[in-house]
Tab-separated table of C-alpha atoms in Angstrom:
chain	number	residue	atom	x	y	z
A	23	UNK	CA	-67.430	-17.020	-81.380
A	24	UNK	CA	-64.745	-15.499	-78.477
A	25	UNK	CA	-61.481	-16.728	-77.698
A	26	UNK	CA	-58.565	-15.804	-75.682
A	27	UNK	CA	-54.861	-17.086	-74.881
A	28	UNK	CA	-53.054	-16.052	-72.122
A	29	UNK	CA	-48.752	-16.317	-71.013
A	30	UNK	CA	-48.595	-15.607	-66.803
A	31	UNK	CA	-45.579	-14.925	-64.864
A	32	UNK	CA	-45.045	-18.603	-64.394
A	33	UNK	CA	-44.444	-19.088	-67.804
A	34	UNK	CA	-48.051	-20.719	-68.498
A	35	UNK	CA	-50.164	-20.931	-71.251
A	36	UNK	CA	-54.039	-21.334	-71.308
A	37	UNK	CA	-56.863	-21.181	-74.102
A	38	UNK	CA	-60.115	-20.884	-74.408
A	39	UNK	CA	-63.375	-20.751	-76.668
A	40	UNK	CA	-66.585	-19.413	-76.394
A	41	UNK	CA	-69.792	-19.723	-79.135
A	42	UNK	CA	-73.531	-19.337	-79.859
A	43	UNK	CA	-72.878	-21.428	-82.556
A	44	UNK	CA	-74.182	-20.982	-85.940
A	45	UNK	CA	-77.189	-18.963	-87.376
A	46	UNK	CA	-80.380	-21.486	-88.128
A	47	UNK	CA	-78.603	-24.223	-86.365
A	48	UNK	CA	-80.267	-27.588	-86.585
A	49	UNK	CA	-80.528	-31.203	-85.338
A	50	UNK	CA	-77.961	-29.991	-82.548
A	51	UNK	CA	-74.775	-29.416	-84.397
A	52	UNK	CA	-71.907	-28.451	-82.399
A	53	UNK	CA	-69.219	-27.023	-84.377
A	54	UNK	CA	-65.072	-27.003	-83.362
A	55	UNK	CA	-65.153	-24.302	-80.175
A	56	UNK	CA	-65.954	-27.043	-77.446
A	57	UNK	CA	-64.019	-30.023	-78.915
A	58	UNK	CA	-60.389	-29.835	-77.685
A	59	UNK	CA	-57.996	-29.950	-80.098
A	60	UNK	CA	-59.777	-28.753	-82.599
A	61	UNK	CA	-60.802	-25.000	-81.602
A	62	UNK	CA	-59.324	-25.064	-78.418
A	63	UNK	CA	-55.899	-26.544	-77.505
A	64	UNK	CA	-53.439	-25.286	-75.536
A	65	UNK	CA	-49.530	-26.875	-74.376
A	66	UNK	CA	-46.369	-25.105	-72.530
A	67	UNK	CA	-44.141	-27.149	-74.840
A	68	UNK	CA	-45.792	-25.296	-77.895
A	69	UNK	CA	-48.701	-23.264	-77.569
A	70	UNK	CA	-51.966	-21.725	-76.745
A	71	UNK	CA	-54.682	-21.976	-79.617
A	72	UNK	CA	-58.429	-20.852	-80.176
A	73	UNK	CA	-60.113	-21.191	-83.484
A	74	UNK	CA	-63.130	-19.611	-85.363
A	75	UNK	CA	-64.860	-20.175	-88.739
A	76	UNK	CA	-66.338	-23.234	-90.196
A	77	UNK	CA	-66.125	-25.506	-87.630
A	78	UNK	CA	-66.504	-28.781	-89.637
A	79	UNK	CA	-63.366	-28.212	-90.902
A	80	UNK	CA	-61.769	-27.232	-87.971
A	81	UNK	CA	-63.016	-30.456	-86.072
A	82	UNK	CA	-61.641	-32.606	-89.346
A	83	UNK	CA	-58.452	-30.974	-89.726
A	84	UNK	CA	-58.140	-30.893	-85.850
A	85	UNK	CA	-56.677	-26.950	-86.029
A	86	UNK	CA	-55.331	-26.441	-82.847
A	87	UNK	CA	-53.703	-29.785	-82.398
A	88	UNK	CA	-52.099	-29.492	-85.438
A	89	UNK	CA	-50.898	-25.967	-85.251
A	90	UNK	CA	-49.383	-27.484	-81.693
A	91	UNK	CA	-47.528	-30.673	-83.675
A	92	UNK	CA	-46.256	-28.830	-86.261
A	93	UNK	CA	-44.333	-26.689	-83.807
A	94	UNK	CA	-43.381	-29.932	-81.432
A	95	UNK	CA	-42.513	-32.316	-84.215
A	96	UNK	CA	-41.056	-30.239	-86.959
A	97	UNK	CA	-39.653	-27.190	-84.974
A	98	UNK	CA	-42.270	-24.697	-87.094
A	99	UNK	CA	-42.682	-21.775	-85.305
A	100	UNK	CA	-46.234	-20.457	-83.683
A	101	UNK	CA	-46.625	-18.052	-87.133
A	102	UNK	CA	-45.352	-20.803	-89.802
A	103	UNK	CA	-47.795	-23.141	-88.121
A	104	UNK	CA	-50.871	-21.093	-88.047
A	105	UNK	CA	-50.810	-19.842	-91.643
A	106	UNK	CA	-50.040	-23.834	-92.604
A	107	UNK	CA	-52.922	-25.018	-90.514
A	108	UNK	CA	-55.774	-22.038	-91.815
A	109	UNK	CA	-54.092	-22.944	-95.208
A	110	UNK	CA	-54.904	-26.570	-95.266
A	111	UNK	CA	-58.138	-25.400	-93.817
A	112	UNK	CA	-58.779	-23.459	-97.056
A	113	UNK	CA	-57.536	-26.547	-99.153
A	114	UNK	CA	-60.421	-27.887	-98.265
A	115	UNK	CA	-63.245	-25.412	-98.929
A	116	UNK	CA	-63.657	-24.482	-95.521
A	117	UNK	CA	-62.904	-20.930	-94.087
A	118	UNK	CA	-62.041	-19.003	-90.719
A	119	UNK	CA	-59.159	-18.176	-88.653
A	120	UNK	CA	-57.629	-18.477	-85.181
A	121	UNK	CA	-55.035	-16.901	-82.470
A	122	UNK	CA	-52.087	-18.695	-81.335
A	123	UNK	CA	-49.332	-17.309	-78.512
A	124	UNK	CA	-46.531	-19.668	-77.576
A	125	UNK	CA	-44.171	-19.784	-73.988
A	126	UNK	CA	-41.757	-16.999	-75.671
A	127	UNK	CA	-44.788	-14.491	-76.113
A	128	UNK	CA	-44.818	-14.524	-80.228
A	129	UNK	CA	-48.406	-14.372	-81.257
A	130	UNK	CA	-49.998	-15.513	-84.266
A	131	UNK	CA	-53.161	-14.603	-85.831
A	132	UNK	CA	-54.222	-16.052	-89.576
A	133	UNK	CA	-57.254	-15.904	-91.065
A	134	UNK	CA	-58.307	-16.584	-94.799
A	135	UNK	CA	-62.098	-14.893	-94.089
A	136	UNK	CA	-62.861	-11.365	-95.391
A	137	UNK	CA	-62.256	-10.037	-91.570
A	138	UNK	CA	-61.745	-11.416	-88.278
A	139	UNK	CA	-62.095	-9.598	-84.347
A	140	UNK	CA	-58.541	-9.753	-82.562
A	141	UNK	CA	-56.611	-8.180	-79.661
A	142	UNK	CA	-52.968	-8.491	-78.432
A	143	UNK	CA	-51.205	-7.070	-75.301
A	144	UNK	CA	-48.170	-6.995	-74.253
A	145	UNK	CA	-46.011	-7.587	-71.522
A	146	UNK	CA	-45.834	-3.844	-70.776
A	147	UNK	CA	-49.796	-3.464	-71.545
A	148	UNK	CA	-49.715	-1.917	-75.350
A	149	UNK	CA	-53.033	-2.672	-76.666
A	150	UNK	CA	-53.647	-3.340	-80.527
A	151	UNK	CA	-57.004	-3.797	-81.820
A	152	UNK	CA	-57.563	-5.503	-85.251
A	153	UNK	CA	-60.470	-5.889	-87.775
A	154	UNK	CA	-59.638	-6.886	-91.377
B	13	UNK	CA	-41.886	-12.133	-78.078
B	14	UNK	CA	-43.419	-9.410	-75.914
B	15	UNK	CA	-47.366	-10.180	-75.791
B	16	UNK	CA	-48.798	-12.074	-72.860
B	17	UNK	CA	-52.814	-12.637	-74.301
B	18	UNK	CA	-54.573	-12.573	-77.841
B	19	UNK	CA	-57.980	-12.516	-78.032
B	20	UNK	CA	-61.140	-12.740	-80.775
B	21	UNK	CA	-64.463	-11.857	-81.277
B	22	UNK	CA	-65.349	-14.232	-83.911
B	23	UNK	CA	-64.387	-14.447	-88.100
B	24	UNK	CA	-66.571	-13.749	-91.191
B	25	UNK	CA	-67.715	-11.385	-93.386
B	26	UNK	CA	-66.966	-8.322	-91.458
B	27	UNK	CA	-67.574	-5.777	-94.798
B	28	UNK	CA	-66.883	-2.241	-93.863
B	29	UNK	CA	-69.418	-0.617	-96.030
B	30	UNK	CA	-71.877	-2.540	-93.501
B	31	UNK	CA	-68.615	-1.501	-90.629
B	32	UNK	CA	-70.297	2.067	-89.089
B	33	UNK	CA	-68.060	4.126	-87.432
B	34	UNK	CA	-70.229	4.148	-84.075
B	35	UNK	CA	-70.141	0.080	-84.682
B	36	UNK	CA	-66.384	0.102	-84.838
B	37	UNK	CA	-65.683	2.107	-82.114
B	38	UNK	CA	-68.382	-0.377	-79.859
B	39	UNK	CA	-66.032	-3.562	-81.453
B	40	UNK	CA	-62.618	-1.826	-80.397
B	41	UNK	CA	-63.973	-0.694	-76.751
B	42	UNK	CA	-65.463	-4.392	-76.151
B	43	UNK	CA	-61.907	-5.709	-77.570
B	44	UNK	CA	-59.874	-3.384	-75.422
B	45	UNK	CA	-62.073	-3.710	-72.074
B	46	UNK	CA	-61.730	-7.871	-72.904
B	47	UNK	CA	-57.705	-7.798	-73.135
B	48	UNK	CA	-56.864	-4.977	-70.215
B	49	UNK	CA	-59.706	-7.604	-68.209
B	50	UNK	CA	-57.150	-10.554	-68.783
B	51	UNK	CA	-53.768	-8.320	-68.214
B	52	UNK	CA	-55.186	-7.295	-65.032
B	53	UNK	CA	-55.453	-10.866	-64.183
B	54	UNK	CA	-51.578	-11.469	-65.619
B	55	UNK	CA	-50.647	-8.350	-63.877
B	56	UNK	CA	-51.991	-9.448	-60.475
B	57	UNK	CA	-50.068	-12.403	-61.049
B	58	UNK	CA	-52.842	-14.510	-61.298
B	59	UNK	CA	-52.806	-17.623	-63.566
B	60	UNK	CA	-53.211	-17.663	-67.599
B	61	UNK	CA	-56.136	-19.342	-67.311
B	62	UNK	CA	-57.814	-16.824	-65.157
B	63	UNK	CA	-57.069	-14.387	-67.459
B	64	UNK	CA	-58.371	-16.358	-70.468
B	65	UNK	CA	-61.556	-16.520	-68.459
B	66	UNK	CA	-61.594	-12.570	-67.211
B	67	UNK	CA	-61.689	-11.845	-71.033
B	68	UNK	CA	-63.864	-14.329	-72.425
B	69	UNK	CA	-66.329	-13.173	-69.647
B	70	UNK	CA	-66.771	-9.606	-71.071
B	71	UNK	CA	-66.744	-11.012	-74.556
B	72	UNK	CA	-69.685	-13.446	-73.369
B	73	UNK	CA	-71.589	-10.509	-71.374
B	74	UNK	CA	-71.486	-8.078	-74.735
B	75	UNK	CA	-74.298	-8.684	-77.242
B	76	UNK	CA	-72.028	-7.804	-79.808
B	77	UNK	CA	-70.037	-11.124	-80.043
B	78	UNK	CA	-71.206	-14.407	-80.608
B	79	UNK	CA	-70.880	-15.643	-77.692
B	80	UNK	CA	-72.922	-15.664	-74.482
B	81	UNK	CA	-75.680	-12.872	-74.566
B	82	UNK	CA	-74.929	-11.999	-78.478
B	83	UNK	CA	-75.445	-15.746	-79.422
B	84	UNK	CA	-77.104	-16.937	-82.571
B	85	UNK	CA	-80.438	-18.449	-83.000
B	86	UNK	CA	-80.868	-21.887	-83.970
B	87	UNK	CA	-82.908	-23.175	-86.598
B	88	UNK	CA	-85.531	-23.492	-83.623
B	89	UNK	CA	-85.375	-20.014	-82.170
B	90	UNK	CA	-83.324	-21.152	-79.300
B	91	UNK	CA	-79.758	-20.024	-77.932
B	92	UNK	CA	-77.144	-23.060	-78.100
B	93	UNK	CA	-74.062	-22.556	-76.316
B	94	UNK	CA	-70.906	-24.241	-76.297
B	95	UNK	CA	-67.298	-23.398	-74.796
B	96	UNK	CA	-63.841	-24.797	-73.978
B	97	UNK	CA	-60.834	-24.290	-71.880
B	98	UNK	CA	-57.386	-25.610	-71.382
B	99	UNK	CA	-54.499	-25.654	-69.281
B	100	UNK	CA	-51.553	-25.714	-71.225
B	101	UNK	CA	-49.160	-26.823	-67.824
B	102	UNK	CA	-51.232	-29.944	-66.565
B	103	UNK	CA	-53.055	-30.388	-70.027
B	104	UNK	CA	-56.403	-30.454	-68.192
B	105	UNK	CA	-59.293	-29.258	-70.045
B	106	UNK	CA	-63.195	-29.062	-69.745
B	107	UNK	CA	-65.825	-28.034	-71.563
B	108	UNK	CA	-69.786	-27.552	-71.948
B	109	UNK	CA	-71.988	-27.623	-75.319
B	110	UNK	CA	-75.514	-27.078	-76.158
B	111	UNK	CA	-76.022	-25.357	-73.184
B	112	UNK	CA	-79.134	-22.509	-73.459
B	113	UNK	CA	-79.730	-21.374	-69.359
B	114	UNK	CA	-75.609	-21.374	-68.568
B	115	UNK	CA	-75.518	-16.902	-68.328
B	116	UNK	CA	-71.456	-17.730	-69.063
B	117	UNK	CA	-70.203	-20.834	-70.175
B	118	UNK	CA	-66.973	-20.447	-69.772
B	119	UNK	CA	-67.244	-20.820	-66.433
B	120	UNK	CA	-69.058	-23.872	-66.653
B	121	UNK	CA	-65.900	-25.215	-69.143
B	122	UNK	CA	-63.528	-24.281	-65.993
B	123	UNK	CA	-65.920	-26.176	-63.797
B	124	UNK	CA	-65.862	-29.105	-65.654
B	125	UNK	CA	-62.333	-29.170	-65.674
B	126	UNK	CA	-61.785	-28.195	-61.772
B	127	UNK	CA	-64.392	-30.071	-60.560
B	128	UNK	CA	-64.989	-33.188	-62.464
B	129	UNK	CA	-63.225	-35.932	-63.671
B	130	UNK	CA	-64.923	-35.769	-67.136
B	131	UNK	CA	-63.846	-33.382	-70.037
B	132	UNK	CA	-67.160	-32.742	-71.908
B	133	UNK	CA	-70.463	-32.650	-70.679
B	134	UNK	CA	-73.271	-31.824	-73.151
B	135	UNK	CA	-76.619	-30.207	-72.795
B	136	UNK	CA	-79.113	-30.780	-69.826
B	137	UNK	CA	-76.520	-32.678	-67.687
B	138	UNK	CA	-73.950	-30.016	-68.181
B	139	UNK	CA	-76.889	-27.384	-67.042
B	140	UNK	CA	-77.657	-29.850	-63.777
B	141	UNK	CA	-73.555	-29.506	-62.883
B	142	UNK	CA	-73.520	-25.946	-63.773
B	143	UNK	CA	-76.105	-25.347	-61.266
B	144	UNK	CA	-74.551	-27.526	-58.590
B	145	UNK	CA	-71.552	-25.526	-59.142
B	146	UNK	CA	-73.696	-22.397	-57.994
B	147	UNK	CA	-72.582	-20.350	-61.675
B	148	UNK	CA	-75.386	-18.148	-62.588
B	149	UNK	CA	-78.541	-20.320	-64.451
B	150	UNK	CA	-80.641	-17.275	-66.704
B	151	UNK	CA	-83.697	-17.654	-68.440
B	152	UNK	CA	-83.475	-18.463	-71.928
B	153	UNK	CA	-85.009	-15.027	-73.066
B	154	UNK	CA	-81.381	-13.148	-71.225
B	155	UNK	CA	-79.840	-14.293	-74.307
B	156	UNK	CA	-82.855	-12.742	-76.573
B	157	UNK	CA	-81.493	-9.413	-79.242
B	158	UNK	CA	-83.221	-8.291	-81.834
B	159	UNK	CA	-80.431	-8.106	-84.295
B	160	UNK	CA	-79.593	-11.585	-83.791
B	161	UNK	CA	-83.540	-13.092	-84.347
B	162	UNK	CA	-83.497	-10.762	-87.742
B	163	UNK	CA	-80.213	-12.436	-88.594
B	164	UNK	CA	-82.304	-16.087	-87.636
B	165	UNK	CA	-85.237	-14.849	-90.025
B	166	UNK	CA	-83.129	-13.299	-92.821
B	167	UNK	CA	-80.913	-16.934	-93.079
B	168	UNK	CA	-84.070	-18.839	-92.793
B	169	UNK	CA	-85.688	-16.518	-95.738
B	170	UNK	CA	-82.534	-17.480	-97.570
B	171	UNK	CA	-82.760	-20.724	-97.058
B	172	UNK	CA	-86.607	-21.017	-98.275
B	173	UNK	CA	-85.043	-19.496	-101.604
B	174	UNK	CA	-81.950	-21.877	-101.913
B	175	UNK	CA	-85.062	-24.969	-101.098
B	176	UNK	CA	-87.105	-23.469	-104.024
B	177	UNK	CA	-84.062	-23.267	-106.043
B	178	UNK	CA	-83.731	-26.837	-105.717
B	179	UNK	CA	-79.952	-26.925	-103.835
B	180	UNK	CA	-81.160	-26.485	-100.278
B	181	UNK	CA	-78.249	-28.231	-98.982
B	182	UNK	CA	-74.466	-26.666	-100.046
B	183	UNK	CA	-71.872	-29.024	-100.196
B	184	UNK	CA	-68.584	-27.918	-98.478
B	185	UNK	CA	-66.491	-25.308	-100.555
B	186	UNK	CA	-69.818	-23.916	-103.081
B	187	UNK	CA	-70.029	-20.645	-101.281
B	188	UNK	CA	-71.654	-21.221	-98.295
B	189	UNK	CA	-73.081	-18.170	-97.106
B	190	UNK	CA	-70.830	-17.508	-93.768
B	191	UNK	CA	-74.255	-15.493	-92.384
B	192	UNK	CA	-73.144	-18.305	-89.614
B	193	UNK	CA	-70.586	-16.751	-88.006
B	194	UNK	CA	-72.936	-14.109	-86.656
């Protein structure tokens, strides 16, 4: 699974997922990365999400959403909600992780699996590359 | 408050005795081309959601990701694809899954979301409005790799063990193998 968030000049946010799925797939599962709101959500009042891992649990915690409530209704911010959401993800048994950026340009980018691919870039194009 | 994208290529076991340093250095060129694809987009002044799709693109064209050209094998021996996008100013959003002749289906998510009035569309019918949409149709063998079928065979071998073992199906949270997340 890909995924990227993006902040323009205007001020607006976008997500978005991409997947092959799951190895030995059957009976045509489709996992969280197509279903909006769970791996892919994204708001100007909050933020930009895209999720990867166990995507049953993603779909029945309904990660991004959430991640995007927390900050509207309780005033969390984009880091406090992501490591609540992934948290409540691991309550449950399940496992993965996601990236989050809101309007300001604060990133977030929790994961609870042994290692997860992620990028960032700034606003003056510094690049930083993480694997574990 | 300074960054303007964040991207992934996917969660798992990523162990770093398997982690060569000729493998790392392909992961952190793939990341870096994917993110300075998107800033180019910001830069230009383009829209967030072209840049979302600029770098999901090159993370879709490299057979290192699971995504795209790198995908997973089902159960089957086919390539099922599925992707989403959204706009976080007019809340639109579209997206395609089970898709297996879509070359990038992100671009078939933004054409759902431009150029229909629906949200999802799934398999076949997704692959009909893809194609009226002129994106790029492939043959289901473009998104053939040789590391990925092993990876199909070696989690089907396992499987045949777990199935002889008696506990063929794992309930949630009793260790799962994450082989899945390719």
């Amino acid at each position: 699974t890909v995924g990227a968030v993006a902040l323009d000049k205007d001020g607006n946010l976008a997500a978005g997922t991409s997947t092959g799925g799951m190895t030995n797939k059957k009976f045509g599962r489709v996992g969280d990365s197509p279903i909006i709101g769970a791996g892919t959500y994204a708001n100007n009042k909050t933020a930009a999400v895209s999720g990867t891992g166990w995507g049953e649990f993603f779909i029945r915690n309904v990660v991004a959403y959430d991640l995007s409530a927390l900050m509207e209704y309780k005033g969390l911010t984009v880091r406090d909600a992501g490591e609540q959401v992934i948290k409540k993800v691991g309550a449950m048994g399940g496992d993965g992780g996601l990236i989050a950026l809101d309007q300001k340009g604060n990133a977030a980018m929790p994961f609870n699996t042994a290692g997860m691919y992620r990028g960032t870039i700034t606003k003056d194009g510094t690049i930083e590359i993480y694997i574990y | 408050g300074q960054y303007v994208m964040v991207i992934h290529g996917g969660a798992g076991t990523i162990l770093r005795s398997s982690m060569t340093p000729e493998k790392e250095k392909a992961y952190r060129t793939a990341l870096e081309a994917a993110l300075k694809a998107g800033y180019q987009k910001i830069n230009a002044g383009s829209s967030s959601l072209d840049a979302v799709q600029a770098a999901i693109t090159m993370l879709e064209d490299n057979p290192l990701f699971n995504a795209g050209k790198g995908a997973v094998f089902t159960h089957d021996g086919k390539n099922e694809l599925d992707a989403a996008i959204m706009d976080g100013k007019s809340l639109k959003a579209g997206a395609v899954a089970g898709v297996t002749v879509i070359k990038n289906p992100i671009m078939a998510a933004r054409a759902v979301m431009e150029r229909s009035e629906h949200v999802m569309l799934i398999g076949k019918g997704a692959e009909q409005f893809a194609k009226e949409c002129g994106l790029t149709i492939v043959d289901p063998k473009y998104f053939y790799t040789e590391d990925r079928w092993k990876g199909l065979q070696k989690a089907i071998e396992e499987e045949a063990e777990k199935n002889k073992r008696g506990n063929g199906y794992n309930p949630p949270g009793t260790g799962y193998p994450d082989y899945k997340f390719g």
